[in-house]
Coordinates of C-alpha atoms in Angstrom, one line a residue:
Chain H
M1 CA 38.2 5.4 27.4
S2 CA 36.6 8.9 27.6
A3 CA 37.0 9.6 23.9
A4 CA 35.6 6.2 22.9
E5 CA 32.9 6.6 25.6
K6 CA 31.2 9.4 23.7
V7 CA 30.8 7.3 20.5
R8 CA 27.4 5.7 20.8
E9 CA 26.6 4.8 17.2
V10 CA 27.7 1.8 15.2
P11 CA 31.2 2.6 13.9
A12 CA 30.0 1.8 10.3
G13 CA 29.2 5.5 10.2
S14 CA 32.5 6.7 11.5
E15 CA 34.5 6.5 8.3
A16 CA 35.9 9.9 9.0
R17 CA 37.2 8.8 12.3
R18 CA 38.8 5.8 10.9
R19 CA 40.6 7.8 8.2
R20 CA 42.3 9.8 11.0
R21 CA 44.3 6.7 11.8
G22 CA 46.8 8.7 13.8
R23 CA 44.3 9.0 16.6
V24 CA 43.9 5.2 16.9
T25 CA 46.6 3.9 19.1
D26 CA 46.9 0.8 21.2
E27 CA 47.6 0.9 24.9
N28 CA 51.3 1.3 24.3
G29 CA 50.7 4.5 22.3
K30 CA 51.7 2.7 19.1
R31 CA 49.7 3.0 16.0
V32 CA 47.3 0.2 15.2
R33 CA 47.8 -1.3 11.8
V34 CA 44.9 -0.9 9.4
W35 CA 44.3 -4.6 8.7
E36 CA 44.4 -5.4 12.4
L37 CA 41.8 -2.7 13.0
A38 CA 39.6 -4.0 10.1
L39 CA 39.8 -7.5 11.5
R40 CA 38.9 -6.3 15.0
Y41 CA 35.8 -4.5 13.7
A42 CA 34.8 -7.5 11.6
L43 CA 34.9 -9.7 14.6
L44 CA 33.1 -7.1 16.7
L45 CA 30.3 -6.8 14.2
A46 CA 30.0 -10.6 14.0
V47 CA 29.6 -10.9 17.8
L48 CA 27.2 -7.9 17.7
A49 CA 25.0 -9.8 15.2
L50 CA 25.0 -12.8 17.5
T51 CA 24.2 -10.9 20.7
V52 CA 21.8 -8.2 19.4
G53 CA 20.4 -10.0 16.4
P54 CA 18.0 -12.2 18.2
F55 CA 16.4 -9.2 19.9
L56 CA 16.0 -7.4 16.6
W57 CA 14.5 -10.5 15.0
Q58 CA 12.0 -10.6 17.9
L59 CA 11.2 -6.9 17.3
S60 CA 10.8 -7.5 13.6
T61 CA 8.4 -10.4 14.2
S62 CA 6.3 -8.3 16.6
L63 CA 5.9 -5.6 14.0
K64 CA 4.7 -7.9 11.2
G65 CA 1.0 -7.8 10.4
P66 CA -1.3 -10.8 10.3
T67 CA -1.1 -11.0 6.5
E68 CA 2.6 -11.2 6.4
D69 CA 4.4 -14.6 6.3
I70 CA 6.7 -14.8 9.3
F71 CA 7.9 -18.3 8.4
S72 CA 9.3 -17.6 4.9
S73 CA 12.5 -19.1 3.8
P74 CA 14.8 -17.3 3.1
P75 CA 13.6 -15.2 6.0
K76 CA 12.4 -11.6 5.6
F77 CA 14.4 -9.5 8.1
L78 CA 12.3 -6.4 7.9
P79 CA 8.5 -6.2 8.2
G80 CA 7.0 -5.2 4.9
D81 CA 4.3 -3.1 6.5
P82 CA 5.2 -2.4 10.1
T83 CA 2.2 -2.3 12.5
L84 CA 1.6 -1.9 16.2
H85 CA -1.4 -4.2 15.9
N86 CA 0.2 -7.0 17.9
Y87 CA 0.9 -4.8 20.8
D88 CA -2.8 -3.9 21.0
R89 CA -3.6 -7.6 20.9
V90 CA -1.2 -8.4 23.8
A91 CA -3.0 -5.8 25.9
Q92 CA -6.4 -7.4 25.0
T93 CA -5.2 -10.9 25.8
I94 CA -3.5 -10.4 29.1
P95 CA -3.6 -7.2 31.4
V96 CA 0.0 -6.5 30.3
W97 CA 0.1 -3.0 31.7
D98 CA -1.1 -4.1 35.1
Y99 CA 1.7 -6.7 35.0
A100 CA 4.2 -4.1 34.1
L101 CA 3.0 -2.0 37.0
N102 CA 3.3 -4.9 39.3
S103 CA 6.9 -5.5 38.1
L104 CA 7.6 -1.8 38.5
K105 CA 6.3 -1.8 42.1
V106 CA 8.3 -4.9 43.0
A107 CA 11.5 -3.6 41.3
T108 CA 11.2 -0.1 42.9
A109 CA 10.5 -1.5 46.4
N110 CA 13.5 -3.8 45.9
V111 CA 15.8 -0.8 45.0
V112 CA 14.7 1.2 48.0
T113 CA 14.9 -1.6 50.6
N114 CA 18.3 -2.8 49.2
C115 CA 19.9 0.6 49.1
V116 CA 18.7 1.6 52.6
G117 CA 19.1 -1.8 54.3
A118 CA 22.5 -2.6 52.7
A119 CA 23.9 0.8 53.3
L120 CA 22.9 0.7 57.0
A121 CA 24.1 -2.8 57.6
G122 CA 27.3 -2.3 55.5
Y123 CA 28.1 0.8 57.6
A124 CA 27.6 -1.1 60.8
L125 CA 29.9 -3.9 59.6
A126 CA 32.6 -1.6 58.4
R127 CA 32.8 1.2 60.9
L128 CA 31.4 0.6 64.2
R129 CA 33.2 -1.3 66.9
Y130 CA 31.2 -3.6 69.0
R131 CA 31.2 -7.1 70.1
G132 CA 29.4 -9.4 67.7
R133 CA 30.4 -7.5 64.6
K134 CA 32.4 -10.4 63.4
V135 CA 29.4 -12.7 63.9
A136 CA 27.2 -10.4 62.0
T137 CA 29.6 -10.3 59.1
L138 CA 29.7 -14.1 59.1
V139 CA 25.9 -14.2 59.0
F140 CA 25.9 -12.2 55.8
I141 CA 28.7 -14.3 54.3
L142 CA 26.9 -17.5 55.1
A143 CA 23.7 -16.1 53.6
M144 CA 25.5 -15.2 50.4
L145 CA 26.6 -18.8 50.0
V146 CA 23.1 -20.4 50.4
P147 CA 21.8 -21.4 47.0
V148 CA 18.5 -19.7 46.7
E149 CA 17.1 -22.3 44.2
G150 CA 17.4 -25.0 46.9
I151 CA 15.5 -23.2 49.6
I152 CA 12.7 -22.0 47.5
I153 CA 10.1 -24.4 48.9
A154 CA 11.0 -23.5 52.5
Q155 CA 10.8 -19.8 51.6
F156 CA 7.4 -20.5 50.3
T157 CA 6.2 -22.3 53.5
T158 CA 7.7 -19.4 55.5
M159 CA 5.7 -16.9 53.4
R160 CA 2.6 -19.0 54.0
E161 CA 3.2 -19.0 57.8
L162 CA 3.4 -15.2 57.6
G163 CA 0.3 -15.1 55.4
L164 CA 2.1 -13.3 52.7
N165 CA 2.1 -15.8 49.9
N166 CA 0.3 -14.6 46.7
T167 CA 1.1 -11.0 47.5
L168 CA 3.6 -8.6 45.9
I169 CA 5.1 -8.1 49.4
G170 CA 5.8 -11.8 49.4
V171 CA 7.6 -11.4 46.1
V172 CA 9.8 -8.6 47.4
L173 CA 10.7 -9.8 50.9
P174 CA 13.2 -12.6 50.5
G175 CA 15.6 -10.5 48.4
C176 CA 14.8 -7.1 49.9
I177 CA 18.2 -6.8 51.6
G178 CA 20.7 -8.9 49.7
A179 CA 23.6 -10.3 51.6
M180 CA 25.8 -9.7 48.6
N181 CA 24.8 -6.0 48.6
V182 CA 25.5 -5.6 52.3
L183 CA 29.0 -6.9 51.8
L184 CA 29.5 -4.7 48.7
M185 CA 28.6 -1.6 50.8
R186 CA 30.8 -2.8 53.7
N187 CA 33.8 -2.9 51.4
A188 CA 32.9 0.6 50.0
F189 CA 32.8 2.0 53.5
L190 CA 36.0 0.2 54.5
N191 CA 37.8 2.1 51.7
L192 CA 36.9 5.5 53.1
P193 CA 39.6 7.2 55.1
Y194 CA 38.7 7.1 58.7
E195 CA 40.1 10.5 59.7
I196 CA 37.3 12.4 58.1
E197 CA 34.7 10.7 60.3
E198 CA 36.9 10.9 63.3
A199 CA 37.0 14.6 63.0
A200 CA 33.2 14.8 62.7
F201 CA 33.0 12.5 65.8
V202 CA 35.2 14.8 67.7
D203 CA 33.0 17.7 66.6
G204 CA 30.2 16.0 68.3
A205 CA 28.4 14.4 65.3
N206 CA 26.5 11.3 66.4
T207 CA 26.7 8.0 64.5
W208 CA 23.6 8.8 62.5
Q209 CA 24.9 12.2 61.4
R210 CA 28.3 10.7 60.5
F211 CA 26.7 8.1 58.4
L212 CA 24.2 10.3 56.6
R213 CA 26.4 13.4 56.0
I214 CA 29.9 12.0 55.6
A215 CA 30.0 8.3 54.8
L216 CA 27.0 7.9 52.5
P217 CA 27.8 10.7 50.0
S218 CA 31.2 9.2 49.5
V219 CA 29.9 5.8 48.4
K220 CA 27.4 7.0 45.8
G221 CA 29.1 4.9 43.1
T222 CA 28.6 1.6 44.9
L223 CA 25.1 2.6 45.9
A224 CA 24.3 3.2 42.2
V225 CA 25.6 -0.3 41.3
V226 CA 23.5 -1.8 44.1
A227 CA 20.4 0.1 42.9
I228 CA 20.9 -1.0 39.3
F229 CA 21.4 -4.7 40.2
A230 CA 18.5 -4.6 42.6
F231 CA 16.2 -3.2 39.9
M232 CA 17.2 -5.6 37.2
G233 CA 17.2 -8.6 39.5
A234 CA 13.7 -7.9 40.7
W235 CA 12.4 -7.1 37.2
D236 CA 13.9 -10.2 35.7
D237 CA 13.2 -12.7 38.5
F238 CA 11.2 -15.7 37.4
L239 CA 11.4 -18.8 39.7
W240 CA 10.3 -17.1 42.9
P241 CA 7.3 -15.2 41.7
L242 CA 6.3 -18.3 39.8
I243 CA 6.1 -20.1 43.1
V244 CA 4.7 -17.5 45.3
L245 CA 2.0 -16.0 43.1
S246 CA -1.1 -17.8 42.1
D247 CA -3.7 -15.2 41.2
T248 CA -3.4 -14.0 37.6
D249 CA -4.2 -10.4 38.6
K250 CA -1.0 -10.3 40.8
F251 CA 1.4 -11.6 38.1
T252 CA 4.6 -9.8 37.3
L253 CA 5.6 -9.3 33.7
T254 CA 7.8 -12.4 33.6
I255 CA 5.1 -14.7 34.9
G256 CA 2.6 -13.0 32.7
L257 CA 4.8 -13.7 29.7
N258 CA 5.2 -17.3 30.7
Y259 CA 1.4 -17.5 30.9
L260 CA 1.0 -15.9 27.5
H261 CA 3.5 -18.3 26.0
G262 CA 1.8 -21.3 27.6
T263 CA -1.6 -20.3 26.4
F264 CA -0.8 -18.8 23.0
A265 CA 2.4 -20.6 22.1
N266 CA 1.3 -20.9 18.4
D267 CA 0.8 -17.1 18.0
E268 CA 4.4 -16.0 17.5
R269 CA 3.6 -12.4 16.8
L270 CA 1.7 -12.0 20.0
V271 CA 4.5 -13.6 22.2
A272 CA 7.1 -11.5 20.4
A273 CA 5.2 -8.3 21.1
G274 CA 4.9 -9.4 24.8
T275 CA 8.7 -10.0 25.1
I276 CA 9.5 -6.7 23.6
I277 CA 7.2 -4.9 26.1
A278 CA 9.1 -6.7 28.9
V279 CA 12.6 -6.1 27.7
A280 CA 12.5 -2.6 26.1
P281 CA 12.3 -0.6 29.3
L282 CA 15.2 -2.5 30.8
I283 CA 17.4 -2.1 27.7
A284 CA 16.6 1.6 27.8
L285 CA 17.4 1.9 31.5
F286 CA 20.7 0.0 30.9
A287 CA 21.6 2.3 28.0
C288 CA 21.2 5.3 30.3
L289 CA 23.2 3.8 33.2
Q290 CA 25.8 1.8 31.3
R291 CA 28.7 4.0 32.3
Y292 CA 28.3 3.0 35.9
F293 CA 28.8 -0.6 34.8
F294 CA 32.0 0.0 32.9
R295 CA 33.5 2.4 35.3
G296 CA 36.8 1.1 36.5
V297 CA 37.0 -1.4 33.7
G298 CA 40.0 -0.5 31.4
E299 CA 41.6 1.5 34.1
G300 CA 44.8 -0.2 33.2
A301 CA 44.7 1.3 29.7
V302 CA 46.2 4.6 28.9
K303 CA 43.6 7.4 28.8
G304 CA 43.1 9.0 25.5
Chain F
M1 CA 33.3 18.7 55.7
A2 CA 35.3 18.8 58.8
S3 CA 39.0 18.8 58.2
S4 CA 41.1 16.3 59.9
S5 CA 43.7 18.7 61.2
G6 CA 44.7 18.4 64.8
T7 CA 43.2 15.0 65.3
A8 CA 46.4 13.0 65.0
S9 CA 46.3 12.2 68.7
S10 CA 42.7 11.1 68.5
R11 CA 43.3 8.6 65.8
T12 CA 44.1 6.0 68.3
A13 CA 41.0 6.8 70.4
S14 CA 38.2 4.5 69.4
P15 CA 34.8 6.0 68.9
G16 CA 33.6 4.2 72.0
K17 CA 35.8 6.3 74.2
V18 CA 35.5 9.9 75.0
P19 CA 38.4 11.6 73.2
T20 CA 40.8 13.5 75.4
G21 CA 40.1 17.2 75.8
G22 CA 43.2 18.1 73.9
A23 CA 42.0 16.5 70.8
S24 CA 38.7 18.1 70.7
V25 CA 40.0 21.6 71.2
G26 CA 40.6 23.4 67.9
S27 CA 39.3 20.6 65.8
A28 CA 35.9 22.0 65.3
S29 CA 36.4 23.5 61.9
P30 CA 34.1 26.2 60.7
G31 CA 31.3 25.3 58.4
D32 CA 30.9 21.7 59.2
G33 CA 27.2 21.5 58.5
G34 CA 26.2 23.6 61.5
D35 CA 26.3 20.8 64.1
G36 CA 28.8 20.2 66.8
D37 CA 29.5 23.9 67.4
G38 CA 29.9 24.8 71.0
R39 CA 28.6 21.7 72.6
P40 CA 31.3 19.1 72.2
A41 CA 31.0 17.8 75.7
G42 CA 27.3 17.2 75.6
A43 CA 27.6 15.7 72.2
V44 CA 30.2 13.3 73.3
A45 CA 28.1 12.2 76.2
R46 CA 25.2 11.6 73.7
V47 CA 27.4 9.5 71.4
R48 CA 28.5 7.5 74.4
R49 CA 25.0 6.7 75.3
Q50 CA 24.1 5.8 71.7
L51 CA 27.0 3.6 70.8
P52 CA 26.1 0.3 72.4
T53 CA 22.7 0.1 70.7
S54 CA 22.9 2.0 67.4
P55 CA 25.2 -0.4 65.5
W56 CA 22.7 -3.2 66.1
L57 CA 19.9 -0.9 65.0
F58 CA 21.9 -0.2 61.8
A59 CA 22.5 -3.9 61.2
A60 CA 19.1 -5.1 62.4
P61 CA 17.0 -4.8 59.2
G62 CA 19.6 -6.7 57.2
L63 CA 20.1 -9.3 59.8
L64 CA 16.4 -9.9 60.2
V65 CA 15.7 -10.3 56.5
V66 CA 18.7 -12.6 55.9
G67 CA 17.8 -14.6 59.0
I68 CA 14.1 -15.0 58.3
F69 CA 14.2 -15.5 54.6
I70 CA 17.5 -17.1 53.8
L71 CA 19.1 -18.8 56.9
Y72 CA 15.9 -20.0 58.5
P73 CA 14.6 -21.5 55.2
F74 CA 17.9 -23.2 54.7
V75 CA 17.9 -24.8 58.1
S76 CA 14.2 -25.8 57.7
T77 CA 15.0 -27.3 54.3
V78 CA 17.6 -29.5 55.9
V79 CA 15.2 -30.5 58.7
N80 CA 12.3 -31.1 56.4
A81 CA 14.4 -33.4 54.3
F82 CA 14.1 -36.0 57.1
T83 CA 10.3 -35.6 57.4
D84 CA 7.3 -36.5 55.3
R85 CA 5.9 -33.0 55.4
R86 CA 3.4 -31.9 52.8
T87 CA 2.1 -28.5 51.9
L88 CA -0.9 -28.7 54.3
I89 CA 0.3 -31.5 56.6
P90 CA 3.1 -30.9 59.2
G91 CA 4.5 -34.4 58.8
E92 CA 6.7 -36.5 61.0
F93 CA 10.3 -37.5 61.2
V94 CA 11.0 -40.4 58.9
G95 CA 14.7 -40.6 59.0
L96 CA 16.4 -41.4 55.7
A97 CA 13.3 -42.6 54.0
N98 CA 13.2 -39.7 51.5
F99 CA 16.8 -40.4 50.5
R100 CA 16.1 -44.1 50.2
E101 CA 13.2 -43.3 47.9
L102 CA 15.4 -40.9 45.8
L103 CA 17.8 -43.8 45.0
H104 CA 14.9 -45.7 43.4
D105 CA 13.3 -42.7 41.8
E106 CA 14.0 -42.7 38.0
M107 CA 13.1 -38.9 37.7
F108 CA 15.7 -38.1 40.3
W109 CA 18.4 -39.8 38.3
I110 CA 17.3 -38.1 35.1
G111 CA 17.4 -34.8 36.9
L112 CA 20.9 -35.5 38.3
R113 CA 22.1 -36.6 34.9
N114 CA 20.8 -33.5 33.1
S115 CA 22.1 -31.0 35.7
T116 CA 25.5 -32.7 35.6
L117 CA 25.6 -32.7 31.8
Y118 CA 24.7 -29.0 32.0
V119 CA 27.8 -28.3 34.0
L120 CA 30.0 -30.3 31.7
G121 CA 28.5 -28.6 28.6
V122 CA 28.3 -25.0 29.8
V123 CA 31.4 -24.4 32.0
P124 CA 34.2 -24.9 29.5
A125 CA 32.4 -22.5 27.0
L126 CA 31.8 -20.0 29.7
V127 CA 35.4 -20.0 30.9
L128 CA 37.0 -19.6 27.5
L129 CA 34.6 -17.6 25.2
P130 CA 34.1 -14.6 27.5
L131 CA 37.9 -14.4 27.9
L132 CA 38.4 -14.2 24.1
L133 CA 35.5 -11.7 24.0
A134 CA 37.2 -9.6 26.7
L135 CA 40.4 -9.5 24.7
L136 CA 38.5 -8.4 21.7
V137 CA 36.8 -5.4 23.5
Q138 CA 39.8 -4.6 25.6
K139 CA 41.4 -2.2 23.1
N140 CA 40.1 1.3 23.2
I141 CA 39.3 1.7 19.5
P142 CA 36.5 4.1 18.5
G143 CA 33.0 2.9 19.3
I144 CA 34.2 0.2 21.7
A145 CA 32.0 1.5 24.5
F146 CA 29.0 0.8 22.3
F147 CA 30.1 -2.8 21.6
R148 CA 30.7 -3.5 25.3
S149 CA 27.2 -2.3 26.2
A150 CA 25.7 -4.2 23.3
F151 CA 27.4 -7.5 24.3
Y152 CA 26.0 -7.0 27.8
T153 CA 22.4 -6.7 26.5
P154 CA 21.6 -10.5 26.9
V155 CA 22.6 -10.3 30.6
V156 CA 20.2 -7.4 31.2
A157 CA 17.3 -9.1 29.5
S158 CA 15.1 -11.3 31.7
I159 CA 15.6 -15.0 31.3
V160 CA 12.0 -15.4 30.4
V161 CA 12.4 -13.0 27.5
V162 CA 15.6 -14.7 26.4
G163 CA 14.1 -18.1 26.6
L164 CA 11.1 -17.1 24.5
I165 CA 13.2 -15.4 21.9
W166 CA 15.2 -18.6 21.4
V167 CA 12.1 -20.8 21.5
W168 CA 11.0 -18.8 18.5
L169 CA 14.4 -18.7 16.8
L170 CA 14.8 -22.5 17.1
D171 CA 11.1 -23.3 16.2
E172 CA 10.5 -25.9 13.4
R173 CA 9.6 -22.9 11.2
G174 CA 11.8 -20.3 13.0
L175 CA 14.7 -18.2 11.8
V176 CA 17.5 -20.8 12.3
N177 CA 15.6 -23.4 10.4
S178 CA 14.7 -21.0 7.6
L179 CA 18.4 -20.2 7.2
L180 CA 19.3 -23.9 7.4
E181 CA 16.8 -24.6 4.7
A182 CA 17.9 -21.7 2.6
I183 CA 21.5 -23.1 2.5
G184 CA 20.2 -26.6 1.8
V185 CA 20.8 -28.3 5.1
G186 CA 17.1 -28.9 5.8
R187 CA 15.1 -28.3 9.0
I188 CA 16.1 -29.7 12.4
G189 CA 13.8 -30.3 15.3
F190 CA 15.8 -28.5 17.9
L191 CA 13.0 -28.5 20.5
S192 CA 11.5 -31.9 19.9
D193 CA 14.5 -34.1 20.5
Q194 CA 15.5 -34.5 24.1
W195 CA 19.3 -34.2 23.5
L196 CA 19.0 -31.3 21.0
L197 CA 16.7 -29.6 23.4
L198 CA 19.2 -29.8 26.3
L199 CA 21.9 -28.6 23.9
S200 CA 19.8 -25.7 22.8
A201 CA 19.1 -24.7 26.4
M202 CA 22.9 -24.8 27.1
T203 CA 23.5 -22.6 24.1
V204 CA 21.0 -20.1 25.5
T205 CA 22.8 -20.2 28.9
V206 CA 26.2 -19.6 27.3
W207 CA 24.7 -16.8 25.1
K208 CA 23.2 -15.1 28.1
G209 CA 26.3 -15.5 30.3
L210 CA 28.9 -14.2 27.8
G211 CA 28.6 -10.5 28.6
Y212 CA 28.5 -11.1 32.4
Y213 CA 31.8 -13.0 32.5
M214 CA 33.3 -10.7 29.9
I215 CA 33.1 -7.9 32.4
I216 CA 34.8 -10.0 35.1
Y217 CA 37.6 -10.8 32.7
L218 CA 37.9 -7.2 31.5
A219 CA 38.6 -6.1 35.1
A220 CA 41.2 -8.8 35.4
L221 CA 42.9 -8.0 32.1
A222 CA 43.2 -4.4 33.1
N223 CA 45.6 -5.6 35.8
V224 CA 47.9 -7.6 33.6
P225 CA 51.3 -5.8 33.5
R226 CA 52.0 -4.5 30.0
E227 CA 55.7 -5.1 30.4
L228 CA 55.1 -8.9 30.2
H229 CA 53.5 -8.5 26.8
E230 CA 56.2 -6.2 25.6
A231 CA 58.9 -8.6 26.8
A232 CA 57.3 -11.5 25.1
A233 CA 56.9 -9.5 21.9
V234 CA 60.5 -8.6 21.9
D235 CA 61.4 -12.2 22.3
G236 CA 59.4 -12.8 19.1
A237 CA 56.3 -14.5 20.5
G238 CA 53.3 -14.3 18.2
A239 CA 49.8 -13.3 19.4
V240 CA 48.7 -16.9 20.1
R241 CA 51.9 -17.7 21.9
R242 CA 51.5 -14.5 24.0
F243 CA 48.0 -15.4 24.8
L244 CA 49.0 -18.8 26.2
T245 CA 52.2 -17.7 28.0
V246 CA 51.3 -14.3 29.3
T247 CA 47.5 -13.7 29.3
V248 CA 46.3 -17.1 30.5
P249 CA 48.7 -17.4 33.5
A250 CA 47.9 -13.8 34.5
V251 CA 44.2 -14.3 34.6
R252 CA 44.2 -17.9 35.8
S253 CA 42.7 -17.1 39.2
T254 CA 39.9 -15.2 37.4
M255 CA 39.4 -18.2 35.2
V256 CA 39.0 -20.4 38.3
L257 CA 36.5 -17.9 39.8
V258 CA 34.5 -17.9 36.6
G259 CA 34.7 -21.7 36.5
A260 CA 33.3 -21.9 40.1
L261 CA 30.6 -19.3 39.5
S262 CA 29.4 -20.8 36.2
S263 CA 29.5 -24.5 37.4
V264 CA 27.4 -23.7 40.5
A265 CA 24.9 -21.7 38.4
A266 CA 24.8 -24.4 35.7
F267 CA 24.0 -27.1 38.2
K268 CA 21.1 -25.2 39.5
V269 CA 19.7 -24.5 36.1
F270 CA 15.9 -24.1 36.0
S271 CA 14.5 -21.3 33.8
E272 CA 16.0 -22.1 30.4
V273 CA 15.0 -25.7 30.4
Y274 CA 11.6 -24.9 32.0
L275 CA 10.8 -22.4 29.3
M276 CA 12.1 -24.4 26.3
A277 CA 11.0 -27.9 27.4
G278 CA 7.8 -26.8 29.1
P279 CA 6.9 -27.4 32.8
G280 CA 6.9 -31.2 32.3
G281 CA 10.5 -31.3 31.2
G282 CA 10.1 -32.1 27.5
P283 CA 9.4 -35.5 25.9
A284 CA 8.6 -37.9 28.8
G285 CA 10.2 -35.6 31.3
E286 CA 13.6 -36.6 29.9
D287 CA 14.9 -33.0 30.1
T288 CA 14.0 -32.4 33.7
T289 CA 16.7 -30.8 35.9
L290 CA 17.1 -31.2 39.6
V291 CA 15.7 -27.7 40.5
M292 CA 12.8 -28.3 38.1
L293 CA 12.1 -31.4 40.1
V294 CA 12.2 -29.5 43.4
Q295 CA 9.7 -27.0 42.0
R296 CA 7.4 -29.7 40.6
T297 CA 7.3 -32.0 43.7
G298 CA 7.3 -29.3 46.3
T299 CA 4.7 -26.8 45.2
G300 CA 0.9 -27.1 44.8
L301 CA -1.7 -28.1 47.4
T302 CA -0.4 -31.7 47.5
G303 CA 3.3 -30.7 47.3
R304 CA 5.7 -33.1 49.0
V305 CA 7.7 -30.6 50.9
G306 CA 9.8 -33.2 52.7
Y307 CA 10.7 -35.1 49.5
A308 CA 11.5 -31.8 47.6
S309 CA 13.7 -30.8 50.5
A310 CA 15.6 -34.0 50.2
I311 CA 16.3 -33.2 46.6
S312 CA 17.4 -29.7 47.7
V313 CA 19.8 -31.2 50.1
V314 CA 21.4 -33.1 47.2
V315 CA 21.7 -29.8 45.3
F316 CA 23.4 -28.2 48.4
V317 CA 25.9 -31.1 48.7
V318 CA 26.8 -31.1 45.0
T319 CA 27.1 -27.3 45.0
V320 CA 29.6 -27.4 47.9
A321 CA 31.4 -30.3 46.3
L322 CA 31.8 -28.4 43.0
M323 CA 33.2 -25.4 44.8
L324 CA 35.7 -27.5 46.7
L325 CA 36.6 -29.4 43.5
V326 CA 37.4 -26.2 41.5
L327 CA 39.3 -24.7 44.4
R328 CA 41.4 -27.8 44.8
A329 CA 42.1 -28.0 41.1
D330 CA 43.4 -24.4 41.5
R331 CA 45.7 -25.3 44.4
K332 CA 47.1 -28.3 42.5
E333 CA 48.2 -26.1 39.7
D334 CA 49.8 -23.8 42.0
A335 CA 52.0 -26.5 43.5

């Protein structure tokens, strides 16, 4: 894993590595046959074209100038004269940077509330002994099973009663401490050896100190996963903001994009530029944090 | 960090009780953050005073949020389903009137049909394809980390972005049709025919879900004992045979999990169809799904909250039924 982990570019450029076939072994330590390896890479590249291709086509469309034919058959995959003109036009058509800022506010708030709230509640469920802990755990399990799409209208009326509809706070609140994240943190805390905390307890550390100084630093990995999912979930959310927001100046990026598409559907270059603005930061973020995602996956394989 | 030496006897003491003096003597290790040195007795007394309340303080924010924004809306959805509540009018109890109306509502049956078709169309693909993909990226060959991340990209992208990308790809004059024309098939109106539109939306759902379920399968495949494969190989089983006799049985419980997750998600589909068919649900609303119907009838100033809640209750019931169905199928195979 670790050796392969460092390779970040498309293997098309790694001929030299492929020639040193002795290094390429399967999980049993046996050499992988050349034709099998070639077949694997062929399949991998085919799937790569299917998964990443559409994004690249969108990027290409967004870079094509107004004089270039985007409908040609056979299609032209590369823009003849790349230009950022369409991105300017998006910003002139909708306040795309304000929307991006709104999305960023919502996503950041969601990360903070989820990390703090889920860590606290997870610790309470995992560690502390008190009556009603089982009931509290059950509450979170039940909440996890509720299909959010079904309660969306009631959530909206709840927001109205609180006077928070059509605000960014209203967008954040329903998911600001996810039941799933609470249970994830609970399991992480349950896996910590209890003796360490017991020693601290005996030394006179109170609950808060034990949580902050001993338990929390040991579950950084799970906390990172919660943070990543909270950010992406908030940044990508569509149905809830669509229902709760009505003023165009409060839109998040996804709702703004939907609006752009609804109003300028026949201007493909414009919509393409808008989608790239929305998706690029997230892909960049994921590229930086991807090792947290794949940690633990492939643990069964021999390291090498 | 405090070492755990000398606390063997206190292991049985619950944090709620004051540990016996014997345990606390000599267990204060040097350099444990500077607290707890020299005042163990006072500290213990403080802990004792704190314990009944602090756990609830820890759990309170989470319980409040989940209670107010998940459980309370759930209960009020079920209650509202039996009223004629509207957005601005509280409404009154009307018994089963909403459900009676559902039975005669053509839109409801269209929504139910489409959401059900969605499950039937999407789930088999999402159970099988990610498994094959996981097998493909399982081997640690050079560059595999890049491929794993790349295959996960559609999961990371927002559903709105994904929907709009595919709307453009499947456009009458889009890339797919350009390619089809170039090879002589001719252009196909993917987004103008109601059935092709539904099929296109399913394709998008599968495309976006591949990477997500691939990761789940990868974690499961890592736990398949290698000896099984080796034994089968020694017995002369080919790759396909090994897949069917070793891999599939070993990851069967994961396949059931993926089946349950994807069927529940598929039944609640909203965004893909909304984006590709438009808010109205395509030609004559023929592509409306149940959740689209909830959104359409329940929002706005004249939104029929009661009626939309009744549709939501149907969604709840079917979701639970799907879960039970998948779990029962799992048990049957076990027997």
